[in-house]
């Protein structure tokens, strides 16, 4: 049975939606889904699996999965922002931050100060030290304006980095769910092994590793690989999908977004330049 999955996904998600919302959800369910197919390979060999996938796509379950991933990501943002001390875009505009050199920061602040309507003057380093929350409010307002301006094909780098940040944020939001379902999948697989090999637990207690491994061999490479994938997924969830991992993507997005100041300035200068040349 042919499944028009690519077309359906393209209709439900744009580029950002696929990378930032759908992919985290699919990565979360992939290890346990792989285990299900390893234990029940007939699902792949029959039309049932294709039918279920078609029904899932048609009923919007993939869209629901992407929406759930976005919800989990948005829910953890307040705690991330609190741990970081603000949005990455705000942080790197601060005079006391070191992600940008002082000349680049001043160029961005000068442009935003002249381009954003009704924006209070940006604070100096001394004013920022005296009233950091007030300074952040000015930076935040400028960033809101810049996000709206940095849309369209001229800002592809901004869109890519935004999608990367959304991907990592949403995956971090799904972390507890991912660990739980991978753990449950491993536990279910272990129970199935013990059930089909009543003496397996005794072999482990006696540290008879050779016999224990020999009892696992008949399970086949698919089941063993699926268990290994779920175990590896738990390790990745714990040690890779961290707050620092999301922060790094946030800084990359913030840097790309602020660099849009130069692109916007150039676009505003080009009409004047053409007029002068004429």
mmCIF file of C-alpha atoms in Angstrom:
data_model
loop_
_atom_site.group_PDB
_atom_site.id
_atom_site.type_symbol
_atom_site.label_atom_id
_atom_site.label_comp_id
_atom_site.label_asym_id
_atom_site.label_seq_id
_atom_site.Cartn_x
_atom_site.Cartn_y
_atom_site.Cartn_z
ATOM 1 C CA UNK A 1 0.000 0.000 0.000
ATOM 2 C CA UNK A 2 1.465 3.339 -1.015
ATOM 3 C CA UNK A 3 1.464 6.004 1.676
ATOM 4 C CA UNK A 4 1.522 9.666 0.568
ATOM 5 C CA UNK A 5 3.375 10.515 3.769
ATOM 6 C CA UNK A 6 5.746 13.096 2.329
ATOM 7 C CA UNK A 7 2.933 15.075 0.753
ATOM 8 C CA UNK A 8 0.810 14.917 3.893
ATOM 9 C CA UNK A 9 3.658 16.118 6.110
ATOM 10 C CA UNK A 10 4.483 18.922 3.671
ATOM 11 C CA UNK A 11 0.874 20.058 3.842
ATOM 12 C CA UNK A 12 0.729 19.931 7.650
ATOM 13 C CA UNK A 13 4.128 21.463 8.458
ATOM 14 C CA UNK A 14 6.297 24.167 6.964
ATOM 15 C CA UNK A 15 10.084 23.931 7.172
ATOM 16 C CA UNK A 16 10.204 25.310 10.697
ATOM 17 C CA UNK A 17 7.349 23.087 11.854
ATOM 18 C CA UNK A 18 9.025 19.945 10.569
ATOM 19 C CA UNK A 19 12.388 20.644 12.148
ATOM 20 C CA UNK A 20 11.336 22.294 15.402
ATOM 21 C CA UNK A 21 8.082 20.464 16.178
ATOM 22 C CA UNK A 22 7.614 17.245 14.233
ATOM 23 C CA UNK A 23 11.177 15.914 14.380
ATOM 24 C CA UNK A 24 11.492 16.138 18.199
ATOM 25 C CA UNK A 25 8.215 14.272 18.552
ATOM 26 C CA UNK A 26 9.257 11.590 16.082
ATOM 27 C CA UNK A 27 12.663 11.172 17.732
ATOM 28 C CA UNK A 28 10.926 10.700 21.072
ATOM 29 C CA UNK A 29 8.729 7.840 19.880
ATOM 30 C CA UNK A 30 11.281 6.281 17.514
ATOM 31 C CA UNK A 31 13.166 4.038 20.024
ATOM 32 C CA UNK A 32 10.032 2.429 21.523
ATOM 33 C CA UNK A 33 8.441 2.180 18.076
ATOM 34 C CA UNK A 34 11.559 0.419 16.829
ATOM 35 C CA UNK A 35 11.231 -2.065 19.711
ATOM 36 C CA UNK A 36 7.599 -2.747 18.810
ATOM 37 C CA UNK A 37 8.545 -3.566 15.215
ATOM 38 C CA UNK A 38 11.471 -5.696 16.402
ATOM 39 C CA UNK A 39 9.251 -7.781 18.655
ATOM 40 C CA UNK A 40 6.368 -7.876 16.201
ATOM 41 C CA UNK A 41 7.962 -7.830 12.727
ATOM 42 C CA UNK A 42 4.731 -8.989 11.121
ATOM 43 C CA UNK A 43 3.502 -5.395 11.504
ATOM 44 C CA UNK A 44 6.037 -4.393 8.856
ATOM 45 C CA UNK A 45 5.379 -7.365 6.611
ATOM 46 C CA UNK A 46 1.620 -6.937 6.531
ATOM 47 C CA UNK A 47 -0.594 -4.091 5.402
ATOM 48 C CA UNK A 48 -1.609 -3.367 8.994
ATOM 49 C CA UNK A 49 1.395 -1.149 9.700
ATOM 50 C CA UNK A 50 0.883 0.828 6.496
ATOM 51 C CA UNK A 51 -2.811 1.173 7.248
ATOM 52 C CA UNK A 52 -2.163 2.406 10.784
ATOM 53 C CA UNK A 53 0.369 4.943 9.506
ATOM 54 C CA UNK A 54 -2.045 6.191 6.871
ATOM 55 C CA UNK A 55 -4.828 6.501 9.430
ATOM 56 C CA UNK A 56 -2.509 8.291 11.855
ATOM 57 C CA UNK A 57 -1.506 10.801 9.189
ATOM 58 C CA UNK A 58 -5.062 11.309 7.974
ATOM 59 C CA UNK A 59 -6.408 11.816 11.503
ATOM 60 C CA UNK A 60 -3.828 14.471 12.276
ATOM 61 C CA UNK A 61 -1.918 12.425 14.859
ATOM 62 C CA UNK A 62 1.387 13.623 13.439
ATOM 63 C CA UNK A 63 0.179 17.206 13.763
ATOM 64 C CA UNK A 64 -0.889 16.476 17.335
ATOM 65 C CA UNK A 65 2.564 15.034 18.018
ATOM 66 C CA UNK A 66 4.230 18.188 16.709
ATOM 67 C CA UNK A 67 1.854 20.379 18.693
ATOM 68 C CA UNK A 68 2.582 18.398 21.846
ATOM 69 C CA UNK A 69 6.320 18.817 21.314
ATOM 70 C CA UNK A 70 5.877 22.576 20.936
ATOM 71 C CA UNK A 71 3.754 22.736 24.099
ATOM 72 C CA UNK A 72 6.350 20.860 26.147
ATOM 73 C CA UNK A 73 9.074 23.137 24.806
ATOM 74 C CA UNK A 74 7.193 26.331 25.580
ATOM 75 C CA UNK A 75 6.440 25.155 29.107
ATOM 76 C CA UNK A 76 10.101 24.811 30.020
ATOM 77 C CA UNK A 77 11.110 28.193 28.581
ATOM 78 C CA UNK A 78 10.392 30.145 31.796
ATOM 79 C CA UNK A 79 12.687 27.852 33.774
ATOM 80 C CA UNK A 80 15.342 28.035 31.052
ATOM 81 C CA UNK A 81 15.134 31.816 30.951
ATOM 82 C CA UNK A 82 15.416 31.992 34.735
ATOM 83 C CA UNK A 83 18.453 29.715 34.769
ATOM 84 C CA UNK A 84 20.134 31.658 31.962
ATOM 85 C CA UNK A 85 19.289 35.049 33.398
ATOM 86 C CA UNK A 86 17.211 36.191 30.416
ATOM 87 C CA UNK A 87 16.705 35.510 26.730
ATOM 88 C CA UNK A 88 19.952 34.863 24.845
ATOM 89 C CA UNK A 89 19.082 37.745 22.494
ATOM 90 C CA UNK A 90 18.828 40.079 25.487
ATOM 91 C CA UNK A 91 21.877 38.722 27.242
ATOM 92 C CA UNK A 92 24.316 39.265 24.382
ATOM 93 C CA UNK A 93 23.168 42.865 23.988
ATOM 94 C CA UNK A 94 24.196 43.643 27.561
ATOM 95 C CA UNK A 95 27.364 45.629 27.970
ATOM 96 C CA UNK A 96 28.603 43.151 30.569
ATOM 97 C CA UNK A 97 28.275 40.154 28.237
ATOM 98 C CA UNK A 98 31.241 38.873 26.234
ATOM 99 C CA UNK A 99 29.622 37.057 23.299
ATOM 100 C CA UNK A 100 29.952 40.159 21.100
ATOM 101 C CA UNK A 101 32.890 42.505 20.898
ATOM 102 C CA UNK A 102 32.131 46.054 21.995
ATOM 103 C CA UNK A 103 32.289 47.504 18.477
ATOM 104 C CA UNK A 104 29.828 45.007 16.998
ATOM 105 C CA UNK A 105 27.469 45.477 19.935
ATOM 106 C CA UNK A 106 27.638 49.242 19.585
ATOM 107 C CA UNK A 107 26.886 48.999 15.857
ATOM 108 C CA UNK A 108 23.779 46.939 16.542
ATOM 109 C CA UNK A 109 22.645 49.243 19.348
ATOM 110 C CA UNK A 110 23.168 52.324 17.206
ATOM 111 C CA UNK A 111 21.094 50.878 14.382
ATOM 112 C CA UNK A 112 18.296 49.657 16.642
ATOM 113 C CA UNK A 113 18.256 52.922 18.533
ATOM 114 C CA UNK A 114 17.682 54.863 15.322
ATOM 115 C CA UNK A 115 15.387 52.358 13.584
ATOM 116 C CA UNK A 116 12.950 51.190 16.280
ATOM 117 C CA UNK A 117 10.135 53.724 16.696
ATOM 118 C CA UNK A 118 9.367 55.124 20.153
ATOM 119 C CA UNK A 119 12.164 53.158 21.760
ATOM 120 C CA UNK A 120 13.775 54.643 24.881
ATOM 121 C CA UNK A 121 17.482 55.340 24.622
ATOM 122 C CA UNK A 122 19.676 52.325 25.192
ATOM 123 C CA UNK A 123 21.350 52.388 28.606
ATOM 124 C CA UNK A 124 25.045 52.950 29.039
ATOM 125 C CA UNK A 125 27.128 50.345 30.847
ATOM 126 C CA UNK A 126 26.807 52.361 34.053
ATOM 127 C CA UNK A 127 23.029 52.710 33.725
ATOM 128 C CA UNK A 128 22.725 49.009 32.960
ATOM 129 C CA UNK A 129 24.634 48.162 36.146
ATOM 130 C CA UNK A 130 22.370 50.402 38.242
ATOM 131 C CA UNK A 131 19.075 49.205 36.707
ATOM 132 C CA UNK A 132 19.603 45.851 34.934
ATOM 133 C CA UNK A 133 15.902 45.009 34.687
ATOM 134 C CA UNK A 134 15.123 48.387 33.149
ATOM 135 C CA UNK A 135 17.940 47.934 30.669
ATOM 136 C CA UNK A 136 16.659 44.479 29.747
ATOM 137 C CA UNK A 137 13.208 45.911 29.070
ATOM 138 C CA UNK A 138 14.688 48.234 26.429
ATOM 139 C CA UNK A 139 16.703 45.405 24.870
ATOM 140 C CA UNK A 140 13.632 43.136 24.833
ATOM 141 C CA UNK A 141 11.543 45.776 23.084
ATOM 142 C CA UNK A 142 14.176 46.240 20.392
ATOM 143 C CA UNK A 143 14.399 42.484 19.847
ATOM 144 C CA UNK A 144 10.621 42.228 19.401
ATOM 145 C CA UNK A 145 10.854 44.775 16.585
ATOM 146 C CA UNK A 146 13.884 43.057 15.054
ATOM 147 C CA UNK A 147 12.137 39.664 14.973
ATOM 148 C CA UNK A 148 9.311 41.137 12.943
ATOM 149 C CA UNK A 149 11.711 42.787 10.526
ATOM 150 C CA UNK A 150 13.931 39.707 10.088
ATOM 151 C CA UNK A 151 11.401 37.748 8.040
ATOM 152 C CA UNK A 152 11.569 36.609 4.448
ATOM 153 C CA UNK A 153 14.103 34.989 2.155
ATOM 154 C CA UNK A 154 16.791 37.581 2.920
ATOM 155 C CA UNK A 155 17.106 36.172 6.442
ATOM 156 C CA UNK A 156 17.515 32.458 5.784
ATOM 157 C CA UNK A 157 20.261 32.148 8.395
ATOM 158 C CA UNK A 158 17.961 33.589 11.055
ATOM 159 C CA UNK A 159 15.239 31.106 10.142
ATOM 160 C CA UNK A 160 17.653 28.158 10.222
ATOM 161 C CA UNK A 161 19.030 29.068 13.610
ATOM 162 C CA UNK A 162 15.526 29.736 14.948
ATOM 163 C CA UNK A 163 14.448 26.258 13.821
ATOM 164 C CA UNK A 164 17.555 24.753 15.424
ATOM 165 C CA UNK A 165 16.757 26.484 18.712
ATOM 166 C CA UNK A 166 13.123 25.356 18.519
ATOM 167 C CA UNK A 167 14.244 21.785 17.834
ATOM 168 C CA UNK A 168 16.525 21.682 20.861
ATOM 169 C CA UNK A 169 14.075 23.495 23.144
ATOM 170 C CA UNK A 170 11.220 21.167 22.251
ATOM 171 C CA UNK A 171 13.411 18.090 22.555
ATOM 172 C CA UNK A 172 14.502 19.312 25.997
ATOM 173 C CA UNK A 173 10.837 19.741 26.917
ATOM 174 C CA UNK A 174 10.174 16.142 25.871
ATOM 175 C CA UNK A 175 13.125 14.821 27.873
ATOM 176 C CA UNK A 176 11.131 13.392 30.827
ATOM 177 C CA UNK A 177 8.691 11.719 28.431
ATOM 178 C CA UNK A 178 11.505 10.298 26.330
ATOM 179 C CA UNK A 179 13.341 8.846 29.323
ATOM 180 C CA UNK A 180 10.161 7.308 30.745
ATOM 181 C CA UNK A 181 8.994 5.621 27.553
ATOM 182 C CA UNK A 182 12.469 4.321 26.704
ATOM 183 C CA UNK A 183 12.802 3.002 30.255
ATOM 184 C CA UNK A 184 9.384 1.339 30.086
ATOM 185 C CA UNK A 185 10.284 -0.167 26.712
ATOM 186 C CA UNK A 186 13.485 -1.652 28.120
ATOM 187 C CA UNK A 187 11.598 -2.948 31.160
ATOM 188 C CA UNK A 188 8.946 -4.543 28.949
ATOM 189 C CA UNK A 189 11.634 -6.153 26.796
ATOM 190 C CA UNK A 190 13.410 -7.465 29.892
ATOM 191 C CA UNK A 191 10.152 -8.917 31.209
ATOM 192 C CA UNK A 192 9.550 -10.606 27.861
ATOM 193 C CA UNK A 193 13.048 -12.111 27.960
ATOM 194 C CA UNK A 194 12.608 -13.412 31.510
ATOM 195 C CA UNK A 195 9.158 -14.767 30.657
ATOM 196 C CA UNK A 196 10.425 -16.658 27.626
ATOM 197 C CA UNK A 197 13.583 -17.810 29.477
ATOM 198 C CA UNK A 198 12.600 -18.617 33.079
ATOM 199 C CA UNK A 199 16.179 -19.429 34.050
ATOM 200 C CA UNK A 200 17.642 -16.200 32.679
ATOM 201 C CA UNK A 201 17.356 -14.315 35.973
ATOM 202 C CA UNK A 202 19.161 -17.117 37.793
ATOM 203 C CA UNK A 203 21.979 -16.929 35.279
ATOM 204 C CA UNK A 204 22.389 -13.239 36.054
ATOM 205 C CA UNK A 205 22.384 -13.906 39.787
ATOM 206 C CA UNK A 206 25.105 -16.525 39.326
ATOM 207 C CA UNK A 207 27.078 -14.162 37.072
ATOM 208 C CA UNK A 208 27.074 -16.801 34.365
ATOM 209 C CA UNK A 209 27.465 -14.228 31.610
ATOM 210 C CA UNK A 210 28.290 -16.723 28.862
ATOM 211 C CA UNK A 211 25.086 -18.666 29.356
ATOM 212 C CA UNK A 212 23.108 -15.434 29.749
ATOM 213 C CA UNK A 213 24.431 -14.106 26.449
ATOM 214 C CA UNK A 214 23.713 -17.451 24.864
ATOM 215 C CA UNK A 215 20.105 -17.157 26.014
ATOM 216 C CA UNK A 216 19.830 -13.752 24.335
ATOM 217 C CA UNK A 217 21.202 -14.816 20.961
ATOM 218 C CA UNK A 218 17.976 -16.522 19.813
ATOM 219 C CA UNK A 219 16.161 -13.206 20.173
ATOM 220 C CA UNK A 220 17.838 -12.110 16.949
ATOM 221 C CA UNK A 221 19.689 -8.940 15.951
ATOM 222 C CA UNK A 222 16.505 -6.866 15.525
ATOM 223 C CA UNK A 223 15.355 -7.219 19.144
ATOM 224 C CA UNK A 224 18.843 -6.837 20.565
ATOM 225 C CA UNK A 225 19.505 -3.783 18.404
ATOM 226 C CA UNK A 226 16.215 -2.224 19.456
ATOM 227 C CA UNK A 227 17.128 -2.713 23.113
ATOM 228 C CA UNK A 228 20.540 -1.173 22.475
ATOM 229 C CA UNK A 229 18.920 1.806 20.728
ATOM 230 C CA UNK A 230 16.580 2.391 23.668
ATOM 231 C CA UNK A 231 19.477 2.155 26.143
ATOM 232 C CA UNK A 232 21.528 4.575 24.018
ATOM 233 C CA UNK A 233 18.531 6.899 23.755
ATOM 234 C CA UNK A 234 18.306 7.136 27.545
ATOM 235 C CA UNK A 235 22.002 8.044 27.716
ATOM 236 C CA UNK A 236 21.508 10.718 25.054
ATOM 237 C CA UNK A 237 18.435 12.113 26.811
ATOM 238 C CA UNK A 238 20.361 12.391 30.075
ATOM 239 C CA UNK A 239 23.746 13.653 28.915
ATOM 240 C CA UNK A 240 23.137 15.403 25.576
ATOM 241 C CA UNK A 241 19.665 16.949 25.739
ATOM 242 C CA UNK A 242 20.566 19.430 28.466
ATOM 243 C CA UNK A 243 19.904 23.039 29.324
ATOM 244 C CA UNK A 244 23.397 23.934 28.096
ATOM 245 C CA UNK A 245 22.637 22.274 24.741
ATOM 246 C CA UNK A 246 19.585 24.489 24.315
ATOM 247 C CA UNK A 247 21.535 27.553 25.457
ATOM 248 C CA UNK A 248 24.152 27.064 22.752
ATOM 249 C CA UNK A 249 21.447 27.003 20.083
ATOM 250 C CA UNK A 250 19.865 30.075 21.661
ATOM 251 C CA UNK A 251 23.117 32.012 21.407
ATOM 252 C CA UNK A 252 23.558 30.965 17.775
ATOM 253 C CA UNK A 253 20.047 32.171 16.979
ATOM 254 C CA UNK A 254 20.580 35.415 18.887
ATOM 255 C CA UNK A 255 23.811 36.077 17.001
ATOM 256 C CA UNK A 256 22.119 35.414 13.647
ATOM 257 C CA UNK A 257 19.141 37.596 14.558
ATOM 258 C CA UNK A 258 21.286 40.549 15.608
ATOM 259 C CA UNK A 259 23.395 40.224 12.475
ATOM 260 C CA UNK A 260 20.171 40.944 10.588
ATOM 261 C CA UNK A 261 20.671 44.553 11.665
ATOM 262 C CA UNK A 262 23.369 44.864 9.005
ATOM 263 C CA UNK A 263 21.124 43.320 6.350
ATOM 264 C CA UNK A 264 18.223 45.607 7.206
ATOM 265 C CA UNK A 265 20.493 48.637 7.185
ATOM 266 C CA UNK A 266 21.839 47.662 3.757
ATOM 267 C CA UNK A 267 18.326 47.206 2.369
ATOM 268 C CA UNK A 268 17.393 50.664 3.604
ATOM 269 C CA UNK A 269 20.501 52.192 2.067
ATOM 270 C CA UNK A 270 20.135 50.631 -1.378
ATOM 271 C CA UNK A 271 17.212 52.813 -2.589
ATOM 272 C CA UNK A 272 19.148 55.972 -1.627
ATOM 273 C CA UNK A 273 22.234 54.651 -3.336
ATOM 274 C CA UNK A 274 20.283 53.942 -6.535
ATOM 275 C CA UNK A 275 18.751 57.397 -6.468
ATOM 276 C CA UNK A 276 22.136 59.004 -6.030
ATOM 277 C CA UNK A 277 23.631 56.961 -8.848
ATOM 278 C CA UNK A 278 20.759 57.943 -11.138
#
